[in-house]
Short mmCIF file of C-alpha atoms in Angstrom, two decimals:
data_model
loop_
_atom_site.label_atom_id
_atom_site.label_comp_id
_atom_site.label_asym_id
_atom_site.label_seq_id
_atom_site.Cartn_x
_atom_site.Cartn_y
_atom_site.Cartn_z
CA UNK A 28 -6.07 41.88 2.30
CA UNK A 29 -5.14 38.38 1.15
CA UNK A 30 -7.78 36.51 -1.54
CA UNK A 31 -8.70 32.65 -1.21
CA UNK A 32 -9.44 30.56 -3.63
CA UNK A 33 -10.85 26.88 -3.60
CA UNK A 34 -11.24 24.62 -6.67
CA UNK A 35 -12.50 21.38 -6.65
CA UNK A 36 -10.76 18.06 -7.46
CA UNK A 37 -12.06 18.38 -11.10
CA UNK A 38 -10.56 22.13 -11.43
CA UNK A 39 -14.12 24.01 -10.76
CA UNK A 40 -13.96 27.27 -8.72
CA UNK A 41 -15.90 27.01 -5.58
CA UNK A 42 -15.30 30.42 -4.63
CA UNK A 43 -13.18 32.86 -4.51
CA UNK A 44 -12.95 35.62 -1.10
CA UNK A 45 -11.17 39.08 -0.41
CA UNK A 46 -11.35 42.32 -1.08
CA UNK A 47 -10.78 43.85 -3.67
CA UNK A 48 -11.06 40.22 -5.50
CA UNK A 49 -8.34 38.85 -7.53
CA UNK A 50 -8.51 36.44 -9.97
CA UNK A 51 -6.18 33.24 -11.64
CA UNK A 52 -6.12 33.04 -15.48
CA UNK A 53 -6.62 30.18 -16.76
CA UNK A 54 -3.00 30.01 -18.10
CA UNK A 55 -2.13 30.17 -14.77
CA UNK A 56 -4.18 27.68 -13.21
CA UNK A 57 -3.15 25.64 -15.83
CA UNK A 58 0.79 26.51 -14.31
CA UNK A 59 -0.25 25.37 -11.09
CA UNK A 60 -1.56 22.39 -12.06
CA UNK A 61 1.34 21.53 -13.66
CA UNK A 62 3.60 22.15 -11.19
CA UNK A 63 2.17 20.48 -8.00
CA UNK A 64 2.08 17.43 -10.19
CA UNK A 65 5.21 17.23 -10.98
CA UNK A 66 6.68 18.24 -7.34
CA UNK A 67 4.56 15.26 -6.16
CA UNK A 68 5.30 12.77 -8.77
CA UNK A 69 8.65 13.49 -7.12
CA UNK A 70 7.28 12.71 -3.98
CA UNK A 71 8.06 16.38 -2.41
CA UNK A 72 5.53 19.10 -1.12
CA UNK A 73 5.52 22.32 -2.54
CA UNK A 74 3.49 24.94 -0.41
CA UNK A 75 3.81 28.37 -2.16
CA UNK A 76 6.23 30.97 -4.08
CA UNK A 77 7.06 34.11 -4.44
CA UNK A 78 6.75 37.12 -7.39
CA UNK A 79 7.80 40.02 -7.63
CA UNK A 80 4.90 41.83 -5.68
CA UNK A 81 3.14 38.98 -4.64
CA UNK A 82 2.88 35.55 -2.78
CA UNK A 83 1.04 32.64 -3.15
CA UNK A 84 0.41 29.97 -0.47
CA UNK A 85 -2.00 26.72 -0.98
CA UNK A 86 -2.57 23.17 0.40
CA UNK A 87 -4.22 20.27 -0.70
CA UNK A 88 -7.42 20.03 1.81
CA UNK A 89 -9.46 16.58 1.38
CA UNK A 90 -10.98 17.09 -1.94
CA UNK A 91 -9.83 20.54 -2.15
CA UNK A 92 -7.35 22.77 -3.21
CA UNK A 93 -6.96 26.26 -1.41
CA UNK A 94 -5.12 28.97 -2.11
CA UNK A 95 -3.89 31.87 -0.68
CA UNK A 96 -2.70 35.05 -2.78
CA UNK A 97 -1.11 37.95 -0.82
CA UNK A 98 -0.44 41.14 -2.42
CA UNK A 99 2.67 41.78 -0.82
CA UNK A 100 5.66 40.28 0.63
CA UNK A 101 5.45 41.99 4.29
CA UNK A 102 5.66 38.15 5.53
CA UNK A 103 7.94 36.24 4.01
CA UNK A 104 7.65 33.37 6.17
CA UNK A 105 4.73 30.32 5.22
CA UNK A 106 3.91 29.50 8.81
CA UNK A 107 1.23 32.09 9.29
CA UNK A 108 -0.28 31.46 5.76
CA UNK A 109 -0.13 27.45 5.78
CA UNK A 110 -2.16 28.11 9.88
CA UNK A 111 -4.59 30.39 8.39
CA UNK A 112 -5.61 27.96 5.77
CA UNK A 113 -6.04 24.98 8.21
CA UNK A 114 -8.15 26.82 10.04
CA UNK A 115 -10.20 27.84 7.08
CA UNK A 116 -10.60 24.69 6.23
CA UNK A 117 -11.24 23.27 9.37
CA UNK A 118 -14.12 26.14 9.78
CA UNK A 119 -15.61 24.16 6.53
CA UNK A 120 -15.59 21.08 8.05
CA UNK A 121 -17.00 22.17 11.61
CA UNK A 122 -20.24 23.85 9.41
CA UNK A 123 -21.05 21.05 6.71
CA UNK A 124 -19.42 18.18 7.82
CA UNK A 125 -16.26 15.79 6.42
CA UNK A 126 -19.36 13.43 4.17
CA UNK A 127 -20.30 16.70 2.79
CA UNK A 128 -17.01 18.81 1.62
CA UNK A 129 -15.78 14.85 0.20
CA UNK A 130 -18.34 13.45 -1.54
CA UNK A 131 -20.40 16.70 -2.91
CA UNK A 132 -20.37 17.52 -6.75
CA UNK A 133 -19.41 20.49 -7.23
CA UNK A 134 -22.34 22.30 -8.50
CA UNK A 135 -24.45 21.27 -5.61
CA UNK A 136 -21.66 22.12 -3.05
CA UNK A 137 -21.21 25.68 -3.86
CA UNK A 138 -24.29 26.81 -2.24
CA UNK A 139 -23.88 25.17 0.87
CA UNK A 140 -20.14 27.03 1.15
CA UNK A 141 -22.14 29.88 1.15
CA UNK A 142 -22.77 30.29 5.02
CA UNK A 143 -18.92 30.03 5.42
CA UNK A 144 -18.34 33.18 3.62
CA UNK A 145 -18.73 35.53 6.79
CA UNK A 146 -16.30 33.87 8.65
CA UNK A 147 -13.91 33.26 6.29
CA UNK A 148 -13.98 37.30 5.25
CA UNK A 149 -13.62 37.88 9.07
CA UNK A 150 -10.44 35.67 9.08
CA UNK A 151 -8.47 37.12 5.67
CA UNK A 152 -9.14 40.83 7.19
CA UNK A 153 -7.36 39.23 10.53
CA UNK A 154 -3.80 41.31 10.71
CA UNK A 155 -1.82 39.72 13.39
CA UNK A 156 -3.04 41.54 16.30
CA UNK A 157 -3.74 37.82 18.11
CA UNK A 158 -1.05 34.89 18.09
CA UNK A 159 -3.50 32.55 19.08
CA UNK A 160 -4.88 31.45 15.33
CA UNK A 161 -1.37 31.09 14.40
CA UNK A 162 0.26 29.21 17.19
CA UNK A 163 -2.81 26.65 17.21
CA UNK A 164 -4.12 28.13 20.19
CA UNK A 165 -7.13 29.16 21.91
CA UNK A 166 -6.81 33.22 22.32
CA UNK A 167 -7.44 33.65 26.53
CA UNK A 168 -8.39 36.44 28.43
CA UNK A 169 -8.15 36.87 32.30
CA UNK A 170 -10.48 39.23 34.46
CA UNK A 171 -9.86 39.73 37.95
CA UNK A 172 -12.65 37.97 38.83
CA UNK A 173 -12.56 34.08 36.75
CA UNK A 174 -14.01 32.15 39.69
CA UNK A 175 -17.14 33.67 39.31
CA UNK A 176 -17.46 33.39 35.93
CA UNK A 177 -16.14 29.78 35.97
CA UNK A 178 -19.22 29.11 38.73
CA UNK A 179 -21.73 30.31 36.67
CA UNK A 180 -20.29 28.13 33.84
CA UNK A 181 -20.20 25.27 35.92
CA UNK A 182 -23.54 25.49 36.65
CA UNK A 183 -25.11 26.41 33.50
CA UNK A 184 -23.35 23.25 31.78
CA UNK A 185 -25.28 21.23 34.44
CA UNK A 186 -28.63 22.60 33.54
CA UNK A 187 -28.15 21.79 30.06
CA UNK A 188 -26.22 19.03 30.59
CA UNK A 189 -23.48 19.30 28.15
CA UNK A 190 -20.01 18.48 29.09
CA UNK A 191 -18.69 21.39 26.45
CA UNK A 192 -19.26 25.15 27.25
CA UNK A 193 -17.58 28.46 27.24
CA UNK A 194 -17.35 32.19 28.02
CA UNK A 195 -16.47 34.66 25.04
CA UNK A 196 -15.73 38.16 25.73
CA UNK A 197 -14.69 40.18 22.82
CA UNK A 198 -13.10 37.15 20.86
CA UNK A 199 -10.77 35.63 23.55
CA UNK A 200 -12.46 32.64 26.03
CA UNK A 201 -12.50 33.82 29.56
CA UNK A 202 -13.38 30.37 31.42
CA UNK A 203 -14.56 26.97 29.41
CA UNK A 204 -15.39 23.55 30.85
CA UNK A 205 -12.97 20.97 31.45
CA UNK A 206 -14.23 18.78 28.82
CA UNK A 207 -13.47 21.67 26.16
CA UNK A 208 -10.07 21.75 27.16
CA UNK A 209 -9.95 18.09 26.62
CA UNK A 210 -10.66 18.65 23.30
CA UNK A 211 -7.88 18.28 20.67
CA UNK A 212 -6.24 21.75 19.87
CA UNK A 213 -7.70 22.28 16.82
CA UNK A 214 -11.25 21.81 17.69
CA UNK A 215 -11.09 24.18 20.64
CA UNK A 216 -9.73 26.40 18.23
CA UNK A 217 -12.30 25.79 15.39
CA UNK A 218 -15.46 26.80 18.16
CA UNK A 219 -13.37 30.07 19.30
CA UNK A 220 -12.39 30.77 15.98
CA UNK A 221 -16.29 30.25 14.63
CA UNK A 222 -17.41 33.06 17.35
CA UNK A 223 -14.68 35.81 16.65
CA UNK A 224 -16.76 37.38 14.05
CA UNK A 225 -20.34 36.89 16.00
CA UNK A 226 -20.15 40.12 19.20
CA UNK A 227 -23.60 40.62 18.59
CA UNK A 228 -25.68 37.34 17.72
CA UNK A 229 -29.09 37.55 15.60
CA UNK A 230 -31.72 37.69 18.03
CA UNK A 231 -29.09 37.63 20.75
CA UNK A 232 -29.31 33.43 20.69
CA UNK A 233 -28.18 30.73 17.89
CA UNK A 234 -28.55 27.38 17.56
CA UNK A 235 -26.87 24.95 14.68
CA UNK A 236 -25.25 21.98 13.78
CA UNK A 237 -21.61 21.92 14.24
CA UNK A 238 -18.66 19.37 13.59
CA UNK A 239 -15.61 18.81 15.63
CA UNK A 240 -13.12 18.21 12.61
CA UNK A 241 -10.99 15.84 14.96
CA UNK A 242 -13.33 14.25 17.31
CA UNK A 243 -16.50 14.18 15.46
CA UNK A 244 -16.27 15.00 11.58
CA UNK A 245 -19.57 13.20 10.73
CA UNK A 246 -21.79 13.51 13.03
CA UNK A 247 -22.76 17.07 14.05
CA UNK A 248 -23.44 18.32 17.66
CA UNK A 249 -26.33 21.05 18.44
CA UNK A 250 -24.44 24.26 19.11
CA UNK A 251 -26.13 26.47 21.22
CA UNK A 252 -24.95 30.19 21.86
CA UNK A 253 -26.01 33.30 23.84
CA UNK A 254 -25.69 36.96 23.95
CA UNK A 255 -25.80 37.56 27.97
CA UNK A 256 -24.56 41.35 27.26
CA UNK A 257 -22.70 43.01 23.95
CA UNK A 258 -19.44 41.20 23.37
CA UNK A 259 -20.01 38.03 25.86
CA UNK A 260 -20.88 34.87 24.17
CA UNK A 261 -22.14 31.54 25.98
CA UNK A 262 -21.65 28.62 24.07
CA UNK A 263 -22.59 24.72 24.63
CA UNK A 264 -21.97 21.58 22.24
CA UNK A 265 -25.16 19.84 23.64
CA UNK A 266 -27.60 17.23 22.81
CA UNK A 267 -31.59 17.73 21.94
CA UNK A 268 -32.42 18.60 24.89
CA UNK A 269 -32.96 21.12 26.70
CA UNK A 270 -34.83 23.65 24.03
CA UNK A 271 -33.84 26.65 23.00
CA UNK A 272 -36.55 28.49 24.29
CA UNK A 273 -36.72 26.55 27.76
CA UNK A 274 -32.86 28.02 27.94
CA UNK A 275 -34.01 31.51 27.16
CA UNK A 276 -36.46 31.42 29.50
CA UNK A 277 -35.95 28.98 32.42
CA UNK A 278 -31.85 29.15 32.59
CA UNK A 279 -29.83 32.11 31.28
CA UNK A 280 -31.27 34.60 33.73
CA UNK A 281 -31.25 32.31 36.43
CA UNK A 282 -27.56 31.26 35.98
CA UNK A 283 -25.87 34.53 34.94
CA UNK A 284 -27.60 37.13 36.63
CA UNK A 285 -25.47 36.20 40.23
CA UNK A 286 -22.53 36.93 38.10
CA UNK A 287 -23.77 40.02 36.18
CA UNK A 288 -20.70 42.61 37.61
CA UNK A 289 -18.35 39.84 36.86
CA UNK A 290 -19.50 39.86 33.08
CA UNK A 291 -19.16 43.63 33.08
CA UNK A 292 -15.84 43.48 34.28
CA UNK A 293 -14.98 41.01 31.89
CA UNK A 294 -15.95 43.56 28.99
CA UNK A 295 -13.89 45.89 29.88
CA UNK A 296 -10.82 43.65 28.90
CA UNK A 297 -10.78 44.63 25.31
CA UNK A 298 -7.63 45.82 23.83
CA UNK A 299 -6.21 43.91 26.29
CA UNK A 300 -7.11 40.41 28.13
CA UNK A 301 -5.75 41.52 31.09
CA UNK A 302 -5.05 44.49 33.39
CA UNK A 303 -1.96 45.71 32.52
CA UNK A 304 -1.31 48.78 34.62
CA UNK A 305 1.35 46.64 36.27
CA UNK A 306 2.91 45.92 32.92
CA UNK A 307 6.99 47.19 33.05
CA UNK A 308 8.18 49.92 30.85
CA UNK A 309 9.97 48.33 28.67
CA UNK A 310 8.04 45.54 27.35
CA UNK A 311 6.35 46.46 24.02
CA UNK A 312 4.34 43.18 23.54
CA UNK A 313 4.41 39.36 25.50
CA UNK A 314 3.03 35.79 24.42
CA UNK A 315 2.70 33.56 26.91
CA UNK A 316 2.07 30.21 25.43
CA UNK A 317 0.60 26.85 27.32
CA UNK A 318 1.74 24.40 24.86
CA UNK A 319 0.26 21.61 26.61
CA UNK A 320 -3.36 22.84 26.81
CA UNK A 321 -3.04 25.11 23.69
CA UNK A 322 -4.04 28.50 25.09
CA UNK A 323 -2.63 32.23 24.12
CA UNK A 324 -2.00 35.31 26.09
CA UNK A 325 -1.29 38.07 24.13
CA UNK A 326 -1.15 41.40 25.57
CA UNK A 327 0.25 44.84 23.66
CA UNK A 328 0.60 48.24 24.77
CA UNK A 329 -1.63 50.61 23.25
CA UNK A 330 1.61 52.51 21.63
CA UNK A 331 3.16 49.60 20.57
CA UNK A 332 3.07 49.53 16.47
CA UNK A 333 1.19 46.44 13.98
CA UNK A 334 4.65 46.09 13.09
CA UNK A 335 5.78 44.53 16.50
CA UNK A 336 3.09 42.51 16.57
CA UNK A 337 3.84 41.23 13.72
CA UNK A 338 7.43 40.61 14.77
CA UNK A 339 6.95 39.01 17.72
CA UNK A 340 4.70 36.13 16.33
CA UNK A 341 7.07 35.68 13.71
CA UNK A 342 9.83 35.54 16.14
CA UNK A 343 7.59 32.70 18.68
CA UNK A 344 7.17 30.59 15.56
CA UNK A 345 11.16 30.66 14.69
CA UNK A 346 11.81 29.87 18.36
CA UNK A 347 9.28 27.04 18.53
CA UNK A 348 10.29 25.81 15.10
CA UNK A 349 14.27 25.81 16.57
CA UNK A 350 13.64 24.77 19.90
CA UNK A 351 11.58 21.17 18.44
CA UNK A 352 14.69 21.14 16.06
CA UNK A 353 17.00 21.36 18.84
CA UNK A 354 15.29 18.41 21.23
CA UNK A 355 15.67 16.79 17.90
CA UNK A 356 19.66 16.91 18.36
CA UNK A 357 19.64 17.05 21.81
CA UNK A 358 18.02 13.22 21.93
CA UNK A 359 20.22 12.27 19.58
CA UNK A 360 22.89 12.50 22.35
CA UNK A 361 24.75 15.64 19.99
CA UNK A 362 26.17 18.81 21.69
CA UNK A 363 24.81 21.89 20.15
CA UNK A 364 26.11 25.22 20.62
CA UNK A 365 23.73 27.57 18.89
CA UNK A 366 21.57 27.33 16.01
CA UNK A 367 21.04 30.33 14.27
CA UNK A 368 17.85 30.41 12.13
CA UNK A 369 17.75 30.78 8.15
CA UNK A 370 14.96 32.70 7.87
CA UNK A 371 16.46 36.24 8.89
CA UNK A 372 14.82 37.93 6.43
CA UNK A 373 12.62 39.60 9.40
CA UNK A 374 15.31 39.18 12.36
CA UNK A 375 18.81 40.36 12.32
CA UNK A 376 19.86 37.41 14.94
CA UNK A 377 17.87 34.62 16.38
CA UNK A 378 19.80 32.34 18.17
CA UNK A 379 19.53 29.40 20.91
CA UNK A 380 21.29 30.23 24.16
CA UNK A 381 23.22 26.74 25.28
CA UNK A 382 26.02 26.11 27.88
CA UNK A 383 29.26 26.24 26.55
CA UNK A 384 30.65 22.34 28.33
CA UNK A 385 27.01 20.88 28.67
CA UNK A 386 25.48 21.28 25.47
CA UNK A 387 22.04 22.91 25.91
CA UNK A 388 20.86 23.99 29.35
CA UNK A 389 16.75 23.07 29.38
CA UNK A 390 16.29 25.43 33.08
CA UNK A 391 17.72 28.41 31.09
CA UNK A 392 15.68 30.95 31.38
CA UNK A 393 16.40 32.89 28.29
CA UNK A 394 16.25 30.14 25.33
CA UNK A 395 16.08 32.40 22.47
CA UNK A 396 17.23 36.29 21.21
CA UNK A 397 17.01 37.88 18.60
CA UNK A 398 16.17 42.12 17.71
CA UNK A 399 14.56 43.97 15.20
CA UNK A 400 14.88 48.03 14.30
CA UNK A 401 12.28 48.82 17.18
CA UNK A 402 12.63 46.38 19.65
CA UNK A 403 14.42 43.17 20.96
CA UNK A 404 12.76 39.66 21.32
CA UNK A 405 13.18 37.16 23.92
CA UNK A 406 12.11 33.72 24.21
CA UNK A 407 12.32 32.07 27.68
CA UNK A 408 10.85 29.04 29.55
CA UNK A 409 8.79 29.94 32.40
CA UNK A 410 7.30 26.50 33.23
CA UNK A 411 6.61 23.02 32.08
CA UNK A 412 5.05 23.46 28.12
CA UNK A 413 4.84 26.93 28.90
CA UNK A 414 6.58 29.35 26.77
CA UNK A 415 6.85 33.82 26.99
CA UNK A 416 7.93 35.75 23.97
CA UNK A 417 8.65 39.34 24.56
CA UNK A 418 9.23 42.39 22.66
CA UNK A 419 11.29 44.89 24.69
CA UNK A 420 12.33 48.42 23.65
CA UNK A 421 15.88 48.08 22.13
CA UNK A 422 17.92 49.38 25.02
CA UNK A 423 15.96 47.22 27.79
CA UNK A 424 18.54 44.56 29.04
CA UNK A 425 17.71 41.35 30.37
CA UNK A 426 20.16 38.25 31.46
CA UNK A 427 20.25 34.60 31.66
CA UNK A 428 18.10 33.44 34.94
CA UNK A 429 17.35 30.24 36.23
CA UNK A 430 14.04 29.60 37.97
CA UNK A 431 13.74 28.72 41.24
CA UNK A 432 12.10 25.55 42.00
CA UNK A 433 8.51 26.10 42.44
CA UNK A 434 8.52 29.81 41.90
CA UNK A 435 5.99 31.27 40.63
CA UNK A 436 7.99 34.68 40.12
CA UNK A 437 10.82 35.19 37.90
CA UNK A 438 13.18 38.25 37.47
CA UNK A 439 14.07 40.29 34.60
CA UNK A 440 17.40 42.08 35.06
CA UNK A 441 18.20 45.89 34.01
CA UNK A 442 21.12 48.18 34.36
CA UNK A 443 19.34 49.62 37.68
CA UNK A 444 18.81 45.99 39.28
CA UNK A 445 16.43 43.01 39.36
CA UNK A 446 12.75 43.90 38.87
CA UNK A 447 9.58 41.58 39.61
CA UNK A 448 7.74 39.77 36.22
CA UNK A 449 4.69 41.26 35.62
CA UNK A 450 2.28 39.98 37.90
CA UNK A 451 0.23 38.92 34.99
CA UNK A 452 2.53 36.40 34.13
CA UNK A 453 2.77 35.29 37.39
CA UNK A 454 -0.75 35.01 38.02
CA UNK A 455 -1.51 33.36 34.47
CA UNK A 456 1.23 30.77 34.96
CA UNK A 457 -0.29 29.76 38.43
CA UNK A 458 -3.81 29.09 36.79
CA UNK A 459 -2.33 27.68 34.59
CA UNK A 460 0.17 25.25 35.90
CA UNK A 461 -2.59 24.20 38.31
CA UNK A 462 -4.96 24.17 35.62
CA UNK A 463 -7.74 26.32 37.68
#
């Protein structure tokens, strides 16, 4: 489990989580110091390094410097860290407020850090089992039965009249408003983020003030939430009104009671966020990744190891990180052939597929490949912003495919022939695309 750290601007330790808890000397805080000051009195950014047995990650947040110290070297790569700690510190900001974390002494700010603590636990113990916190997205789930739910959502943000609500079921948001889609990615992240560690709700209800870091980081909202059943979570950014008790006893019953089966459904949708019966063979793992409205599908076989989790992320944030690098080139009017990525440490190939006379091919399917000793990775387009990452087993074939205009259903090819997509995919890039 990976410790943080925070210290002040004046050097004061504001806390320090994990478990078991590890400490800096002061020798080699002092080393720190030292160093970031004179990386950016050379007007570079230094974001971590590496020991022997250990790695250390940290940012400069606000006021605040936070760091990250993982025992081992099992991910060699600073994306996931440098995500993690945004979102730590972005949890800060949503519970006390940007006036608060800047312009608090020390002494008089540790206690109020205090009711971050849970959270921030919750988030170190988090292994890579959902993309979502590290691709900047909102983890999704879908039921078979979403237009339901998204009725009784509809309707319960009109009797409390707040523009901002959402369904949780077991950590992932099932259906939300329009207006929290609206919201910049890392405040729809920040609210399902604040809920992953809350199934079960004191007194089944909460209410508190919470910041959006980007579109409000000064003046709180009233957060209400809801336990309708174990593991489902309604949530509103509202005003004063209504009260918390007319909502207890005047609306939730009223509202979600039509939609009770759907809910149950819903919870059944644990391991996975979707049925996945239909789910071929040879897929392991699959992203699917709506860049545009910043949501994450992540679904894993039950056999499928940590380990190819763990790959597979990696692998989407080498793809994403090439494929912004290559529309880099590509406006720049330069062929490109194939990039193949530095960072290999975790992949034996990653590369970007690209027509041999064109220059890069944007309908191509298959965008990026790369393998690993259990499985092989593919990257492919499968609509506008919209992005799939697989993990196959190793001796699963696929080949380059163009999609047809307008289809919602693309092939994967295998020794034996063509087969269909999951339907999954399908059906989560047509809600998607069409934003329902």
């Amino acid at each position: 489990m990976a410790n943080l750290i925070a210290y002040s601007e004046g050097g004061v330790r504001l806390f320090n989580r994990g478990h078991p808890l590890r400490e800096l000397d002061a020798p080699l805080q002092q080393l720190f110091a030292a160093v970031l000051t004179y990386v950016e009195g050379q007007g570079a950014t230094l974001l971590s390094c590496d020991t022997v047995t250990a790695k250390v990650v940290w940012a400069h947040k606000g006021q605040m410097l936070m760091i990250l110290l993982l025992p081992h070297l099992d991910v060699r790569s600073d994306q996931p860290w440098l995500a993690l700690l945004d979102m730590m510190h972005s949890l800060l900001l949503a519970l006390l407020g940007q006036p608060v974390l800047d312009n608090t002494k020390a002494g008089e700010l540790l206690p109020k850090l205090k009711m971050a603590y849970p959270i921030l636990d919750h988030l170190l113990a988090l292994r890579f089992d959902r993309g979502g916190l590290y691709l900047g997205a909102v983890d999704v789930a879908f039921p078979p039965n979403v237009p339901a739910l998204q009725n009784a959502l509809d309707l319960f943000a009109y009797e409390l009249q707040a523009s901002r609500c959402f369904l949780i079921v077991h950590g992932r948001v099932v259906v939300a408003s329009d207006e929290y889609w609206s919201l910049s990615a890392r405040d729809k992240l920040v609210l399902a983020c604040f809920f992953s560690d809350k199934n079960e709700l004191p007194n089944d209800r909460l209410e508190q003030i919470f910041f959006l870091p980007d579109a409000s980081p000064d003046r709180p909202f009233r957060l209400l939430a809801f336990n309708v059943m174990d593991n489902v979570i309604i949530g509103a950014l509202c005003g004063a009104e209504p009260s918390l008790q007319h909502v207890v006893d005047e609306v939730l019953a009223q509202v979600w009671q039509p939609a009770f089966e759907a809910l149950e459904t819903a919870c059944t949708l644990h391991v996975n966020p979707c049925d996945i019966a239909c789910l071929h063979p040879d897929i392991l793992a699959a992203f699917v990744w709506d860049r545009a409205y910043h949501r994450c599908l992540s679904v894993v076989r039950p056999e499928t190891s940590p380990s190819i989790q763990q790959e597979l992320l990696l692998f989407a944030l080498d793809a994403n990180r090439l494929d912004w690098e290559w529309q880099l080139t590509a406006s720049s009017s330069t062929s490109v052939k194939g990039v193949t990525s530095a960072n290999s440490s975790r992949l034996s190939h990653v590369s970007h597929i690209s027509n041999q006379d064109d220059g890069p091919v944007l309908t191509a399917l298959q965008r990026f490949e790369g393998c690993t000793g259990d499985s092989r990775l593919v990257a492919a387009d499968v609509g506008s912003d919209l992005m799939l990452y697989l993990a196959l087993r190793p001796q699963a074939r696929t080949s380059r495919t163009t999609a047809a205009p307008n289809s919602n259903r693309v092939l994967l090819h295998r020794v034996q022939g063509p087969i269909p997509y999951p339907m999954f995919v399908a059906n989560f890039m047509v809600k998607m695309i069409m934003n329902e």
